[in-house]
Amino acid sequence: MKIESILVTGDNWGTANAIAGELGIDKVMAEVSPGGKAAKLRELQDGKGVRFNQNRKTTVAMVGDGVNDSPALAAADVGIALGAGTDVAIEAADYVLVRNDLEGVLTALHLSRTVFRRIRYNYAWALGYNLLGIPIAGGALYPALQLQMPPWLSGACMAFSSISVVLSSLTLHFYRRPEAVK
């Protein structure tokens, strides 16, 4: 997925390493001040200290819940606050997870990828359908085959295109969280 998790915390090294070990996070930065967190995020955005996209702009997300996280939440490309966090953190974040559960970040990432996949599919379907359908409705087959589509059928085909995209999008109603998150 090309996602690298880094734990940047104001807690002491012992606590930070224990949490990182439990979560499987390799990179840990502990005893970092609120301003230091924001500075570290800016470094990461410039591609310094990351495994992927080294020395290139990197999209950085920050998850936090406290007052000391708010400068970093505001500096991040995507700031995510936990719902039980402080009002300052919630205000500084772009997104707020309703539950106080970090698995919501994984679910949000999975859901957003599922939605964008569906958008690309719908776009490809509509583009292909219209690239084929519009010339036929305009009479492209008439010179060669003497076939002409009546206007009412052209309108019905256009409506079918829109309806099929809407029905395809409605399949997102059946979205389920990934098993690894359950």
GROMACS .gro file of C-alpha atoms in nm:
model
  182
    1MET     CA    1   0.000   0.000   0.000
    2LYS     CA    2   0.304   0.224   0.028
    3ILE     CA    3   0.195   0.351   0.367
    4GLU     CA    4   0.457   0.399   0.633
    5SER     CA    5   0.350   0.441   0.996
    6ILE     CA    6   0.566   0.651   1.226
    7LEU     CA    7   0.488   0.706   1.593
    8VAL     CA    8   0.560   1.065   1.697
    9THR     CA    9   0.464   1.121   2.059
   10GLY     CA   10   0.530   1.339   2.357
   11ASP     CA   11   0.540   1.033   2.582
   12ASN     CA   12   0.864   0.888   2.717
   13TRP     CA   13   1.072   0.639   2.519
   14GLY     CA   14   0.967   0.335   2.723
   15THR     CA   15   0.597   0.392   2.665
   16ALA     CA   16   0.650   0.487   2.299
   17ASN     CA   17   0.855   0.175   2.225
   18ALA     CA   18   0.602  -0.050   2.401
   19ILE     CA   19   0.311   0.092   2.201
   20ALA     CA   20   0.509   0.083   1.875
   21GLY     CA   21   0.603  -0.280   1.937
   22GLU     CA   22   0.241  -0.372   2.001
   23LEU     CA   23   0.131  -0.199   1.679
   24GLY     CA   24   0.420  -0.318   1.463
   25ILE     CA   25   0.558   0.032   1.402
   26ASP     CA   26   0.932   0.046   1.327
   27LYS     CA   27   1.002   0.420   1.349
   28VAL     CA   28   0.948   0.588   1.685
   29MET     CA   29   1.012   0.945   1.796
   30ALA     CA   30   0.940   1.008   2.164
   31GLU     CA   31   0.948   1.307   2.397
   32VAL     CA   32   0.862   1.538   2.106
   33SER     CA   33   0.710   1.878   2.183
   34PRO     CA   34   0.390   1.993   2.007
   35GLY     CA   35   0.595   2.228   1.787
   36GLY     CA   36   0.841   1.947   1.721
   37LYS     CA   37   0.557   1.725   1.597
   38ALA     CA   38   0.454   1.990   1.344
   39ALA     CA   39   0.817   2.036   1.235
   40LYS     CA   40   0.858   1.659   1.193
   41LEU     CA   41   0.544   1.649   0.981
   42ARG     CA   42   0.683   1.921   0.755
   43GLU     CA   43   1.005   1.717   0.718
   44LEU     CA   44   0.803   1.410   0.625
   45GLN     CA   45   0.601   1.613   0.373
   46ASP     CA   46   0.930   1.709   0.207
   47GLY     CA   47   1.017   1.338   0.179
   48LYS     CA   48   1.288   1.335   0.445
   49GLY     CA   49   1.298   1.029   0.666
   50VAL     CA   50   1.044   0.825   0.472
   51ARG     CA   51   1.094   0.495   0.296
   52PHE     CA   52   0.882   0.577  -0.010
   53ASN     CA   53   0.908   0.892  -0.224
   54GLN     CA   54   1.239   0.994  -0.071
   55ASN     CA   55   1.321   1.362  -0.132
   56ARG     CA   56   0.985   1.412  -0.306
   57LYS     CA   57   0.665   1.563  -0.173
   58THR     CA   58   0.483   1.310   0.042
   59THR     CA   59   0.124   1.313   0.163
   60VAL     CA   60   0.124   1.293   0.541
   61ALA     CA   61  -0.170   1.207   0.765
   62MET     CA   62  -0.165   1.273   1.140
   63VAL     CA   63  -0.388   1.107   1.396
   64GLY     CA   64  -0.418   1.274   1.735
   65ASP     CA   65  -0.651   1.352   2.021
   66GLY     CA   66  -0.491   1.609   2.248
   67VAL     CA   67  -0.414   1.978   2.270
   68ASN     CA   68  -0.048   1.901   2.206
   69ASP     CA   69  -0.143   1.728   1.877
   70SER     CA   70  -0.335   2.022   1.733
   71PRO     CA   71  -0.037   2.203   1.567
   72ALA     CA   72   0.059   1.879   1.391
   73LEU     CA   73  -0.304   1.805   1.297
   74ALA     CA   74  -0.326   2.148   1.137
   75ALA     CA   75   0.010   2.106   0.957
   76ALA     CA   76  -0.072   1.760   0.817
   77ASP     CA   77  -0.213   1.709   0.469
   78VAL     CA   78  -0.485   1.502   0.636
   79GLY     CA   79  -0.555   1.561   1.005
   80ILE     CA   80  -0.761   1.297   1.183
   81ALA     CA   81  -0.885   1.351   1.538
   82LEU     CA   82  -1.036   1.089   1.763
   83GLY     CA   83  -1.391   1.167   1.869
   84ALA     CA   84  -1.309   1.155   2.240
   85GLY     CA   85  -1.024   1.403   2.189
   86THR     CA   86  -1.006   1.762   2.301
   87ASP     CA   87  -1.209   2.033   2.129
   88VAL     CA   88  -0.888   2.198   2.008
   89ALA     CA   89  -0.771   1.877   1.836
   90ILE     CA   90  -1.114   1.820   1.682
   91GLU     CA   91  -1.120   2.177   1.551
   92ALA     CA   92  -0.768   2.149   1.403
   93ALA     CA   93  -0.838   1.818   1.225
   94ASP     CA   94  -0.983   1.769   0.879
   95TYR     CA   95  -1.170   1.454   0.984
   96VAL     CA   96  -1.305   1.332   1.315
   97LEU     CA   97  -1.351   0.965   1.392
   98VAL     CA   98  -1.669   0.924   1.595
   99ARG     CA   99  -1.536   0.633   1.796
  100ASN     CA  100  -1.221   0.655   2.002
  101ASP     CA  101  -1.071   0.369   1.801
  102LEU     CA  102  -0.765   0.379   1.575
  103GLU     CA  103  -0.908   0.100   1.360
  104GLY     CA  104  -1.138   0.369   1.222
  105VAL     CA  105  -0.837   0.507   1.035
  106LEU     CA  106  -0.790   0.175   0.856
  107THR     CA  107  -1.161   0.152   0.781
  108ALA     CA  108  -1.166   0.509   0.647
  109LEU     CA  109  -0.866   0.437   0.425
  110HIS     CA  110  -1.022   0.114   0.294
  111LEU     CA  111  -1.358   0.283   0.234
  112SER     CA  112  -1.202   0.577   0.051
  113ARG     CA  113  -1.010   0.341  -0.178
  114THR     CA  114  -1.327   0.143  -0.243
  115VAL     CA  115  -1.518   0.461  -0.331
  116PHE     CA  116  -1.244   0.589  -0.563
  117ARG     CA  117  -1.224   0.249  -0.734
  118ARG     CA  118  -1.600   0.267  -0.793
  119ILE     CA  119  -1.569   0.625  -0.926
  120ARG     CA  120  -1.299   0.516  -1.174
  121TYR     CA  121  -1.510   0.217  -1.281
  122ASN     CA  122  -1.818   0.436  -1.332
  123TYR     CA  123  -1.615   0.692  -1.526
  124ALA     CA  124  -1.465   0.425  -1.755
  125TRP     CA  125  -1.807   0.268  -1.809
  126ALA     CA  126  -1.977   0.600  -1.889
  127LEU     CA  127  -1.691   0.713  -2.113
  128GLY     CA  128  -1.691   0.388  -2.313
  129TYR     CA  129  -2.069   0.379  -2.335
  130ASN     CA  130  -2.086   0.739  -2.458
  131LEU     CA  131  -1.793   0.703  -2.698
  132LEU     CA  132  -1.982   0.419  -2.862
  133GLY     CA  133  -2.339   0.540  -2.813
  134ILE     CA  134  -2.319   0.905  -2.918
  135PRO     CA  135  -2.185   0.838  -3.269
  136ILE     CA  136  -2.447   0.565  -3.320
  137ALA     CA  137  -2.724   0.797  -3.198
  138GLY     CA  138  -2.586   1.067  -3.429
  139GLY     CA  139  -2.623   0.841  -3.732
  140ALA     CA  140  -2.270   0.701  -3.779
  141LEU     CA  141  -2.414   0.366  -3.894
  142TYR     CA  142  -2.652   0.516  -4.150
  143PRO     CA  143  -2.409   0.562  -4.442
  144ALA     CA  144  -2.274   0.206  -4.422
  145LEU     CA  145  -2.568  -0.003  -4.296
  146GLN     CA  146  -2.868   0.227  -4.350
  147LEU     CA  147  -2.945   0.192  -3.976
  148GLN     CA  148  -3.077   0.492  -3.792
  149MET     CA  149  -3.161   0.515  -3.422
  150PRO     CA  150  -3.489   0.692  -3.344
  151PRO     CA  151  -3.460   0.991  -3.107
  152TRP     CA  152  -3.670   0.826  -2.837
  153LEU     CA  153  -3.432   0.528  -2.831
  154SER     CA  154  -3.129   0.760  -2.813
  155GLY     CA  155  -3.286   0.932  -2.511
  156ALA     CA  156  -3.365   0.598  -2.348
  157CYS     CA  157  -3.005   0.484  -2.400
  158MET     CA  158  -2.877   0.804  -2.242
  159ALA     CA  159  -3.107   0.753  -1.945
  160PHE     CA  160  -2.985   0.392  -1.917
  161SER     CA  161  -2.626   0.519  -1.900
  162SER     CA  162  -2.711   0.746  -1.608
  163ILE     CA  163  -2.919   0.482  -1.432
  164SER     CA  164  -2.644   0.221  -1.466
  165VAL     CA  165  -2.388   0.457  -1.308
  166VAL     CA  166  -2.625   0.533  -1.021
  167LEU     CA  167  -2.701   0.163  -0.965
  168SER     CA  168  -2.328   0.087  -0.974
  169SER     CA  169  -2.269   0.354  -0.710
  170LEU     CA  170  -2.548   0.214  -0.496
  171THR     CA  171  -2.353  -0.110  -0.462
  172LEU     CA  172  -2.140   0.082  -0.209
  173HIS     CA  173  -2.434   0.030   0.025
  174PHE     CA  174  -2.306  -0.327   0.067
  175TYR     CA  175  -1.963  -0.211   0.183
  176ARG     CA  176  -1.818  -0.413   0.471
  177ARG     CA  177  -1.514  -0.335   0.680
  178PRO     CA  178  -1.210  -0.544   0.589
  179GLU     CA  179  -1.165  -0.861   0.796
  180ALA     CA  180  -0.828  -0.748   0.935
  181VAL     CA  181  -1.001  -0.457   1.105
  182LYS     CA  182  -1.285  -0.661   1.257
   0.00000   0.00000   0.00000
